[in-house]
CSV table of C-alpha atoms in Angstrom, one decimal:
chain,number,residue,atom,x,y,z
O,153,UNK,CA,24.8,-26.1,-10.4
O,154,UNK,CA,25.5,-25.1,-14.2
O,155,UNK,CA,28.8,-24.4,-15.6
O,156,UNK,CA,30.8,-23.0,-18.7
O,157,UNK,CA,34.0,-24.8,-19.6
O,158,UNK,CA,36.1,-22.6,-18.5
O,159,UNK,CA,34.7,-22.5,-15.0
O,160,UNK,CA,36.0,-24.3,-12.1
O,161,UNK,CA,33.6,-27.8,-11.0
O,162,UNK,CA,33.3,-28.6,-7.6
O,163,UNK,CA,33.2,-32.0,-6.8
O,164,UNK,CA,32.6,-33.0,-3.5
O,165,UNK,CA,34.6,-36.1,-2.5
O,166,UNK,CA,32.6,-38.6,0.4
O,167,UNK,CA,35.6,-41.2,1.9
O,168,UNK,CA,36.6,-41.8,5.2
O,169,UNK,CA,40.2,-42.1,4.2
O,170,UNK,CA,42.1,-38.6,4.1
O,171,UNK,CA,44.5,-40.3,1.4
O,172,UNK,CA,42.3,-40.9,-0.7
O,173,UNK,CA,41.8,-37.4,-0.8
O,174,UNK,CA,45.2,-36.1,-1.5
O,175,UNK,CA,44.8,-38.7,-4.6
O,176,UNK,CA,41.9,-36.8,-5.9
O,177,UNK,CA,43.5,-33.6,-5.7
O,178,UNK,CA,46.5,-34.6,-7.5
O,179,UNK,CA,44.8,-35.9,-10.1
O,180,UNK,CA,42.5,-32.9,-10.6
O,181,UNK,CA,45.2,-30.6,-10.3
O,182,UNK,CA,47.5,-31.8,-13.0
O,183,UNK,CA,45.6,-33.5,-15.6
O,184,UNK,CA,42.5,-30.1,-15.4
O,185,UNK,CA,44.6,-29.0,-18.4
O,186,UNK,CA,43.1,-31.9,-21.0
O,187,UNK,CA,39.5,-30.9,-20.5
O,188,UNK,CA,40.1,-27.4,-20.8
O,189,UNK,CA,39.2,-26.4,-17.0
O,190,UNK,CA,40.8,-24.4,-15.2
O,191,UNK,CA,40.4,-26.0,-11.9
O,192,UNK,CA,38.6,-28.4,-9.5
O,193,UNK,CA,38.4,-27.3,-6.0
O,194,UNK,CA,37.7,-30.6,-3.9
O,195,UNK,CA,36.3,-30.9,-0.8
O,196,UNK,CA,35.9,-33.9,1.3
O,197,UNK,CA,33.8,-35.3,3.9
O,198,UNK,CA,34.1,-38.8,5.9
O,199,UNK,CA,30.2,-39.5,5.6
O,200,UNK,CA,27.2,-40.0,3.6
O,201,UNK,CA,25.3,-37.8,6.3
O,202,UNK,CA,27.6,-35.3,5.9
O,203,UNK,CA,28.3,-35.4,1.9
O,204,UNK,CA,24.1,-35.4,1.7
O,205,UNK,CA,23.8,-32.4,4.1
O,206,UNK,CA,26.9,-30.7,1.3
O,207,UNK,CA,24.8,-31.3,-1.4
O,208,UNK,CA,21.7,-29.2,0.0
O,209,UNK,CA,23.6,-26.1,-0.6
O,210,UNK,CA,24.1,-25.7,-3.8
O,211,UNK,CA,27.2,-25.5,-3.7
O,212,UNK,CA,28.9,-28.9,-5.7
O,213,UNK,CA,27.9,-29.9,-9.4
O,214,UNK,CA,29.8,-33.7,-8.8
O,215,UNK,CA,29.8,-36.4,-5.9
O,216,UNK,CA,32.8,-38.5,-6.1
O,217,UNK,CA,31.5,-41.2,-3.2
O,218,UNK,CA,33.4,-44.4,-1.8
O,219,UNK,CA,31.0,-47.3,-1.6
O,220,UNK,CA,32.8,-48.2,1.2
O,221,UNK,CA,32.5,-45.2,3.1
O,222,UNK,CA,31.9,-45.3,7.3
O,223,UNK,CA,29.9,-48.6,8.7
O,224,UNK,CA,28.6,-48.7,4.8
O,225,UNK,CA,28.4,-51.9,2.7
O,226,UNK,CA,28.1,-52.2,-0.7
O,227,UNK,CA,25.4,-50.5,-2.2
O,228,UNK,CA,24.4,-48.9,1.3
O,229,UNK,CA,25.7,-45.4,0.7
O,230,UNK,CA,24.2,-45.0,-2.6
O,231,UNK,CA,20.6,-46.0,-1.2
O,232,UNK,CA,21.3,-43.6,1.4
O,233,UNK,CA,22.6,-40.3,-0.7
O,234,UNK,CA,20.1,-41.3,-3.0
O,235,UNK,CA,16.9,-41.2,-0.7
O,236,UNK,CA,16.7,-37.4,-1.5
O,237,UNK,CA,16.5,-36.1,-5.1
O,238,UNK,CA,19.3,-33.3,-5.3
O,239,UNK,CA,20.1,-33.0,-8.6
O,240,UNK,CA,23.8,-33.4,-8.2
O,241,UNK,CA,25.4,-36.5,-10.4
O,242,UNK,CA,27.4,-39.6,-8.9
O,243,UNK,CA,30.1,-41.1,-9.5
O,244,UNK,CA,30.8,-44.0,-7.7
O,245,UNK,CA,34.0,-45.2,-6.4
O,246,UNK,CA,35.1,-48.7,-5.5
O,247,UNK,CA,38.2,-51.2,-4.0
O,248,UNK,CA,40.1,-52.8,-6.9
O,249,UNK,CA,38.1,-55.8,-7.0
O,250,UNK,CA,34.9,-53.7,-7.0
O,251,UNK,CA,34.2,-53.4,-10.8
O,252,UNK,CA,30.8,-55.4,-10.7
O,253,UNK,CA,29.8,-53.3,-7.3
O,254,UNK,CA,30.8,-50.6,-9.2
O,255,UNK,CA,28.3,-51.9,-12.7
O,256,UNK,CA,25.3,-52.5,-10.5
O,257,UNK,CA,26.3,-48.5,-8.2
O,258,UNK,CA,24.9,-47.4,-12.3
O,259,UNK,CA,22.1,-49.3,-12.8
O,260,UNK,CA,20.6,-48.0,-9.6
O,261,UNK,CA,21.1,-44.2,-10.0
O,262,UNK,CA,24.8,-43.2,-9.9
O,263,UNK,CA,26.2,-41.7,-13.3
O,264,UNK,CA,29.8,-43.8,-13.5
O,265,UNK,CA,32.1,-45.7,-11.2
O,266,UNK,CA,35.8,-45.8,-11.1
O,267,UNK,CA,37.9,-48.4,-9.9
O,268,UNK,CA,40.3,-46.6,-7.2
O,269,UNK,CA,43.1,-49.3,-7.4
O,270,UNK,CA,43.2,-48.1,-11.6
O,271,UNK,CA,42.1,-44.3,-11.1
O,272,UNK,CA,44.2,-42.0,-13.3
O,273,UNK,CA,43.9,-38.4,-13.6
O,274,UNK,CA,42.2,-38.8,-17.3
O,275,UNK,CA,39.9,-41.2,-16.2
O,276,UNK,CA,39.2,-39.5,-13.2
O,277,UNK,CA,38.6,-36.3,-15.0
O,278,UNK,CA,36.9,-37.8,-18.1
O,279,UNK,CA,34.4,-39.3,-15.5
O,280,UNK,CA,33.3,-36.8,-14.2
O,281,UNK,CA,32.7,-34.7,-17.2
O,282,UNK,CA,30.9,-37.0,-18.3
O,283,UNK,CA,28.7,-37.5,-15.1
O,284,UNK,CA,27.8,-33.5,-15.1
O,285,UNK,CA,27.0,-33.2,-19.0
O,286,UNK,CA,24.5,-36.3,-18.8
O,287,UNK,CA,23.0,-34.7,-15.2
O,288,UNK,CA,23.0,-32.2,-17.1
O,289,UNK,CA,21.0,-33.5,-20.4
O,290,UNK,CA,18.8,-35.7,-17.6
O,291,UNK,CA,17.3,-32.0,-16.8
O,292,UNK,CA,16.7,-30.7,-20.0
O,293,UNK,CA,14.7,-33.6,-20.9
O,294,UNK,CA,13.2,-33.2,-17.4
O,295,UNK,CA,12.2,-29.6,-17.8
O,296,UNK,CA,10.6,-30.4,-21.1
O,297,UNK,CA,8.8,-33.2,-20.0
O,298,UNK,CA,7.1,-31.0,-17.2
O,299,UNK,CA,6.8,-27.9,-20.2
O,300,UNK,CA,5.3,-31.6,-22.4
O,301,UNK,CA,3.0,-31.8,-19.4
O,302,UNK,CA,1.8,-28.5,-18.7
O,303,UNK,CA,1.0,-28.1,-22.2
O,304,UNK,CA,-1.7,-31.4,-22.3
O,305,UNK,CA,-2.9,-29.5,-19.3
O,306,UNK,CA,-4.0,-26.3,-21.2
O,307,UNK,CA,-5.5,-28.4,-24.5
O,308,UNK,CA,-7.2,-30.9,-21.8
O,309,UNK,CA,-8.7,-27.5,-20.3
O,310,UNK,CA,-9.9,-26.0,-24.2
O,311,UNK,CA,-11.3,-29.4,-25.0
O,312,UNK,CA,-13.6,-29.6,-22.0
O,313,UNK,CA,-14.3,-26.1,-23.2
O,314,UNK,CA,-15.3,-26.6,-26.8
O,315,UNK,CA,-17.2,-30.0,-25.6
O,316,UNK,CA,-19.3,-28.2,-22.9
O,317,UNK,CA,-19.2,-24.6,-23.5
O,318,UNK,CA,-19.4,-23.6,-27.1
O,319,UNK,CA,-21.2,-27.1,-28.2
O,320,UNK,CA,-23.9,-26.0,-25.7
O,321,UNK,CA,-23.7,-22.7,-26.7
O,322,UNK,CA,-24.2,-23.1,-30.4
O,323,UNK,CA,-26.9,-26.0,-30.1
O,324,UNK,CA,-28.9,-23.5,-28.2
O,325,UNK,CA,-28.0,-20.9,-31.1
O,326,UNK,CA,-29.5,-24.0,-33.5
O,327,UNK,CA,-32.5,-24.8,-31.5
O,328,UNK,CA,-33.8,-21.4,-31.2
O,329,UNK,CA,-33.0,-20.5,-35.3
O,330,UNK,CA,-34.7,-23.9,-35.4
O,331,UNK,CA,-38.0,-22.3,-34.1
O,332,UNK,CA,-38.1,-19.0,-35.3
O,333,UNK,CA,-37.7,-21.6,-39.4
O,334,UNK,CA,-41.6,-21.7,-39.1
O,335,UNK,CA,-42.6,-18.4,-37.9
O,336,UNK,CA,-41.0,-15.7,-40.5
O,337,UNK,CA,-41.7,-14.6,-44.0
O,338,UNK,CA,-39.8,-16.9,-47.2
O,339,UNK,CA,-37.0,-13.5,-47.6
O,340,UNK,CA,-36.4,-13.9,-43.3
O,341,UNK,CA,-36.3,-17.3,-43.8
O,342,UNK,CA,-33.2,-17.1,-46.1
O,343,UNK,CA,-31.7,-15.2,-42.8
O,344,UNK,CA,-32.6,-17.9,-40.5
O,345,UNK,CA,-31.5,-20.7,-42.9
O,346,UNK,CA,-27.7,-19.5,-42.8
O,347,UNK,CA,-27.8,-19.2,-39.8
O,348,UNK,CA,-28.4,-23.0,-39.3
O,349,UNK,CA,-26.0,-23.5,-41.9
O,350,UNK,CA,-23.6,-21.5,-39.9
O,351,UNK,CA,-24.3,-23.1,-36.8
O,352,UNK,CA,-23.8,-26.6,-38.5
O,353,UNK,CA,-20.7,-25.8,-39.7
O,354,UNK,CA,-19.2,-24.8,-36.4
O,355,UNK,CA,-20.6,-27.3,-34.8
O,356,UNK,CA,-18.7,-29.8,-37.1
O,357,UNK,CA,-15.4,-27.8,-36.7
O,358,UNK,CA,-15.2,-27.6,-33.3
O,359,UNK,CA,-16.0,-31.7,-33.4
O,360,UNK,CA,-12.8,-32.1,-35.2
O,361,UNK,CA,-10.8,-29.9,-33.3
O,362,UNK,CA,-12.2,-31.7,-30.5
O,363,UNK,CA,-10.7,-34.6,-32.2
O,364,UNK,CA,-7.1,-32.9,-33.2
O,365,UNK,CA,-7.3,-32.5,-28.9
O,366,UNK,CA,-7.7,-35.5,-28.5
O,367,UNK,CA,-5.3,-37.0,-30.6
O,368,UNK,CA,-2.6,-34.5,-29.2
O,369,UNK,CA,-3.3,-34.8,-25.6
O,370,UNK,CA,-3.0,-38.8,-25.8
O,371,UNK,CA,0.1,-38.6,-27.6
O,372,UNK,CA,-1.6,-39.8,-31.2
O,373,UNK,CA,-0.6,-38.3,-34.1
O,374,UNK,CA,-3.6,-37.6,-36.8
O,375,UNK,CA,-3.0,-40.6,-40.1
O,376,UNK,CA,-2.8,-38.3,-43.1
O,377,UNK,CA,-4.7,-39.9,-46.0
O,378,UNK,CA,-4.7,-39.2,-49.9
O,379,UNK,CA,-7.6,-35.9,-50.0
O,380,UNK,CA,-8.9,-35.2,-53.9
O,381,UNK,CA,-7.9,-31.3,-53.2
O,382,UNK,CA,-10.1,-29.9,-56.0
O,383,UNK,CA,-13.7,-31.4,-54.1
O,384,UNK,CA,-12.6,-30.0,-51.3
O,385,UNK,CA,-11.9,-26.4,-53.1
O,386,UNK,CA,-15.3,-26.5,-54.7
O,387,UNK,CA,-17.8,-27.3,-51.2
O,388,UNK,CA,-15.9,-24.5,-49.9
O,389,UNK,CA,-16.0,-22.0,-53.4
O,390,UNK,CA,-19.6,-22.3,-53.2
O,391,UNK,CA,-19.8,-21.8,-48.9
O,392,UNK,CA,-18.3,-18.6,-50.1
O,393,UNK,CA,-19.9,-17.3,-52.3
O,394,UNK,CA,-23.4,-17.4,-50.3
O,395,UNK,CA,-21.1,-15.0,-47.8
O,396,UNK,CA,-22.4,-12.5,-49.4
O,397,UNK,CA,-23.5,-10.5,-52.6
O,398,UNK,CA,-20.5,-9.3,-54.8
O,399,UNK,CA,-18.0,-12.1,-54.4
O,400,UNK,CA,-16.9,-13.5,-57.0
O,401,UNK,CA,-14.8,-17.0,-56.2
O,402,UNK,CA,-13.0,-18.4,-59.3
O,403,UNK,CA,-11.6,-22.0,-58.8
O,404,UNK,CA,-8.8,-23.7,-61.3
O,405,UNK,CA,-7.6,-26.7,-59.1
O,406,UNK,CA,-6.4,-30.2,-61.9
O,407,UNK,CA,-8.0,-33.5,-60.9
O,408,UNK,CA,-4.7,-34.8,-60.3
O,409,UNK,CA,-4.2,-32.0,-57.3
O,410,UNK,CA,-4.5,-35.3,-54.2
O,411,UNK,CA,-2.6,-34.5,-51.2
O,412,UNK,CA,-1.4,-35.6,-47.8
O,413,UNK,CA,-4.0,-34.3,-44.9
O,414,UNK,CA,-7.0,-35.4,-42.9
O,415,UNK,CA,-10.7,-34.2,-43.0
O,416,UNK,CA,-9.8,-30.5,-41.6
O,417,UNK,CA,-8.4,-29.5,-44.6
O,418,UNK,CA,-11.6,-28.3,-46.1
O,419,UNK,CA,-11.8,-25.9,-43.0
O,420,UNK,CA,-7.7,-24.9,-43.6
O,421,UNK,CA,-8.8,-23.9,-47.1
O,422,UNK,CA,-12.0,-21.9,-46.2
O,423,UNK,CA,-10.5,-20.8,-43.0
O,424,UNK,CA,-8.0,-18.6,-46.1
O,425,UNK,CA,-11.4,-18.0,-48.4
O,426,UNK,CA,-13.9,-16.6,-45.7
O,427,UNK,CA,-10.5,-13.9,-44.5
O,428,UNK,CA,-10.9,-12.5,-47.9
O,429,UNK,CA,-14.1,-12.0,-47.9
O,430,UNK,CA,-14.3,-10.7,-43.5
O,431,UNK,CA,-11.3,-9.0,-43.5
O,432,UNK,CA,-12.2,-6.5,-47.8
O,433,UNK,CA,-15.6,-5.1,-48.5
O,434,UNK,CA,-17.2,-7.8,-50.5
O,435,UNK,CA,-18.5,-5.2,-53.5
O,436,UNK,CA,-17.1,-6.5,-56.1
O,437,UNK,CA,-14.4,-9.1,-54.3
O,438,UNK,CA,-12.7,-11.8,-56.0
O,439,UNK,CA,-11.1,-14.9,-54.6
O,440,UNK,CA,-8.9,-16.4,-56.8
O,441,UNK,CA,-8.4,-20.1,-55.6
O,442,UNK,CA,-5.5,-22.3,-58.5
O,443,UNK,CA,-3.0,-24.9,-56.8
O,444,UNK,CA,-0.3,-26.3,-59.5
O,445,UNK,CA,1.1,-29.5,-59.0
O,446,UNK,CA,4.9,-31.0,-58.5
O,447,UNK,CA,6.5,-34.2,-58.5
O,448,UNK,CA,6.0,-34.8,-54.4
O,449,UNK,CA,4.1,-31.4,-53.4
O,450,UNK,CA,0.8,-29.4,-54.0
O,451,UNK,CA,0.7,-25.7,-54.1
O,452,UNK,CA,-2.3,-23.5,-53.6
O,453,UNK,CA,-2.9,-20.8,-54.1
O,454,UNK,CA,-6.0,-18.7,-52.5
O,455,UNK,CA,-5.5,-14.9,-53.3
O,456,UNK,CA,-7.9,-11.5,-53.1
O,457,UNK,CA,-8.1,-8.3,-55.5
O,458,UNK,CA,-8.5,-6.5,-51.8
O,459,UNK,CA,-7.0,-4.3,-49.4
O,460,UNK,CA,-3.7,-6.6,-49.0
O,461,UNK,CA,-1.6,-6.9,-46.4
O,462,UNK,CA,1.4,-4.7,-44.8
O,463,UNK,CA,4.6,-6.1,-45.7
O,464,UNK,CA,5.6,-6.0,-42.4
O,465,UNK,CA,3.0,-8.1,-41.2
O,466,UNK,CA,3.7,-11.3,-43.7
O,467,UNK,CA,5.9,-13.0,-41.2
O,468,UNK,CA,3.7,-12.6,-38.1
O,469,UNK,CA,0.2,-13.3,-39.2
O,470,UNK,CA,0.7,-16.6,-38.9
O,471,UNK,CA,1.5,-16.3,-34.9
O,472,UNK,CA,-0.9,-16.7,-32.4
O,473,UNK,CA,-3.5,-13.9,-31.3
O,474,UNK,CA,-2.0,-12.0,-34.1
O,475,UNK,CA,-4.7,-11.2,-36.9
O,476,UNK,CA,-3.5,-7.9,-38.3
O,477,UNK,CA,-4.5,-4.1,-38.7
O,478,UNK,CA,-7.1,-4.3,-40.8
O,479,UNK,CA,-8.3,-7.0,-38.6
O,480,UNK,CA,-10.8,-7.1,-35.3
O,481,UNK,CA,-10.6,-10.7,-35.3
O,482,UNK,CA,-8.9,-13.7,-32.6
O,483,UNK,CA,-6.4,-14.5,-35.0
O,484,UNK,CA,-7.7,-18.3,-34.2
O,485,UNK,CA,-8.1,-18.8,-37.6
O,486,UNK,CA,-4.8,-18.2,-39.1
O,487,UNK,CA,-3.2,-20.0,-36.6
O,488,UNK,CA,-5.4,-22.7,-37.0
O,489,UNK,CA,-4.5,-23.0,-40.5
O,490,UNK,CA,-0.4,-22.4,-39.9
O,491,UNK,CA,-0.5,-25.4,-37.0
O,492,UNK,CA,-3.0,-28.1,-39.7
O,493,UNK,CA,-0.5,-27.3,-42.2
O,494,UNK,CA,2.1,-28.2,-40.4
O,495,UNK,CA,1.0,-31.2,-38.9
O,496,UNK,CA,0.5,-32.2,-42.5
O,497,UNK,CA,4.0,-32.1,-43.3
O,498,UNK,CA,4.0,-28.9,-45.3
O,499,UNK,CA,4.4,-24.5,-45.3
O,500,UNK,CA,1.9,-22.0,-45.7
O,501,UNK,CA,3.2,-17.8,-46.2
O,502,UNK,CA,1.2,-15.0,-46.8
O,503,UNK,CA,2.7,-12.1,-49.0
O,504,UNK,CA,0.8,-9.8,-52.1
O,505,UNK,CA,-1.3,-10.9,-55.1
O,506,UNK,CA,-0.1,-10.4,-58.5
O,507,UNK,CA,-3.5,-8.0,-57.8
O,508,UNK,CA,-2.4,-6.0,-55.4
O,509,UNK,CA,-4.6,-8.0,-52.4
O,510,UNK,CA,-3.6,-10.5,-49.9
O,511,UNK,CA,-1.8,-14.3,-50.9
O,512,UNK,CA,-2.0,-17.0,-48.8
O,513,UNK,CA,0.2,-19.9,-50.2
O,514,UNK,CA,-0.1,-23.0,-48.9
O,515,UNK,CA,2.4,-26.3,-49.8
O,516,UNK,CA,1.1,-29.9,-49.5
O,517,UNK,CA,2.9,-32.8,-49.6
O,518,UNK,CA,2.1,-35.2,-52.8
O,519,UNK,CA,0.2,-38.4,-52.4
O,520,UNK,CA,1.3,-40.4,-54.5
O,521,UNK,CA,-1.3,-41.8,-57.8
O,522,UNK,CA,-1.7,-45.4,-56.3
O,523,UNK,CA,-3.3,-43.1,-52.7
O,524,UNK,CA,-1.1,-44.2,-50.3
O,525,UNK,CA,1.7,-41.7,-48.6
O,526,UNK,CA,4.8,-41.1,-50.2
């Protein structure tokens, strides 16, 4: 049961000794001010069965469980209480010579233990507050674990979609294009070759994304390796030049621009360059790719002289499903860029280029000159 510092704490005492209940009420009342708690409304029951029934109501924040209650001995009371996962922390109360039993109770599932013979208000309140706080932390961790399992399940599903549906579909397209290639004239064959090239690229990208999903669902991290930026950018620039007539792509990337990334870096950069062509009139469009090297980072800019992006979209453009007001796309591409750059330990931002178009700036960790991770 959640509570804040200015709310009462509701402890449940499971003890068949009325005198024990009176002592604990006295301590809780007289020392509440030390822990910024207005009051503690202690309820006492005399059996484990009554205690288990009481916690099912959701009324109590903590159980103070006497290990010698009723006809139980040793840790029997605790074992019986923990048969149901009620989510309420337990503080075990042992007799004066029961410290060893108390320590074993903690190992069995109690949050803490108190020795009745040396009990005072300060120890009681600390045990209660810490037990409640630790239980809240446990529940938060369990909630995060459940969410991670749900995310892994979703990623496993998308991995299966990539493996079966998308790959199968692309292979069908590629196969049909290969059949057409030998039955068309030279001019039409150029279009077929473009289909084959893009099919190969999409199949390759799908395999790479599957590898990322596999590593995430299996709890592994993708290895970052030194990657020379210049040949990666040059290869993507050549591909983008072939997307449409009238597109100019200029590249200025120094040879010493080596970053920590993986084999998906080309797809990340190519995605940004492809966006510039797809979201603008390609006739006369210029895409400019430049890089600068600092001590620990490499900054890469992909800029164009197209229509640009509304300033209101700069901050949200990389969110999943966002594709910009001028786009009919799904928004997956830019979200993919953002996710991958984050795994590299870098960042990406959108803005306006000097020519008034769009600019995407990637800051990536630089690999040292020896080719090792820094």
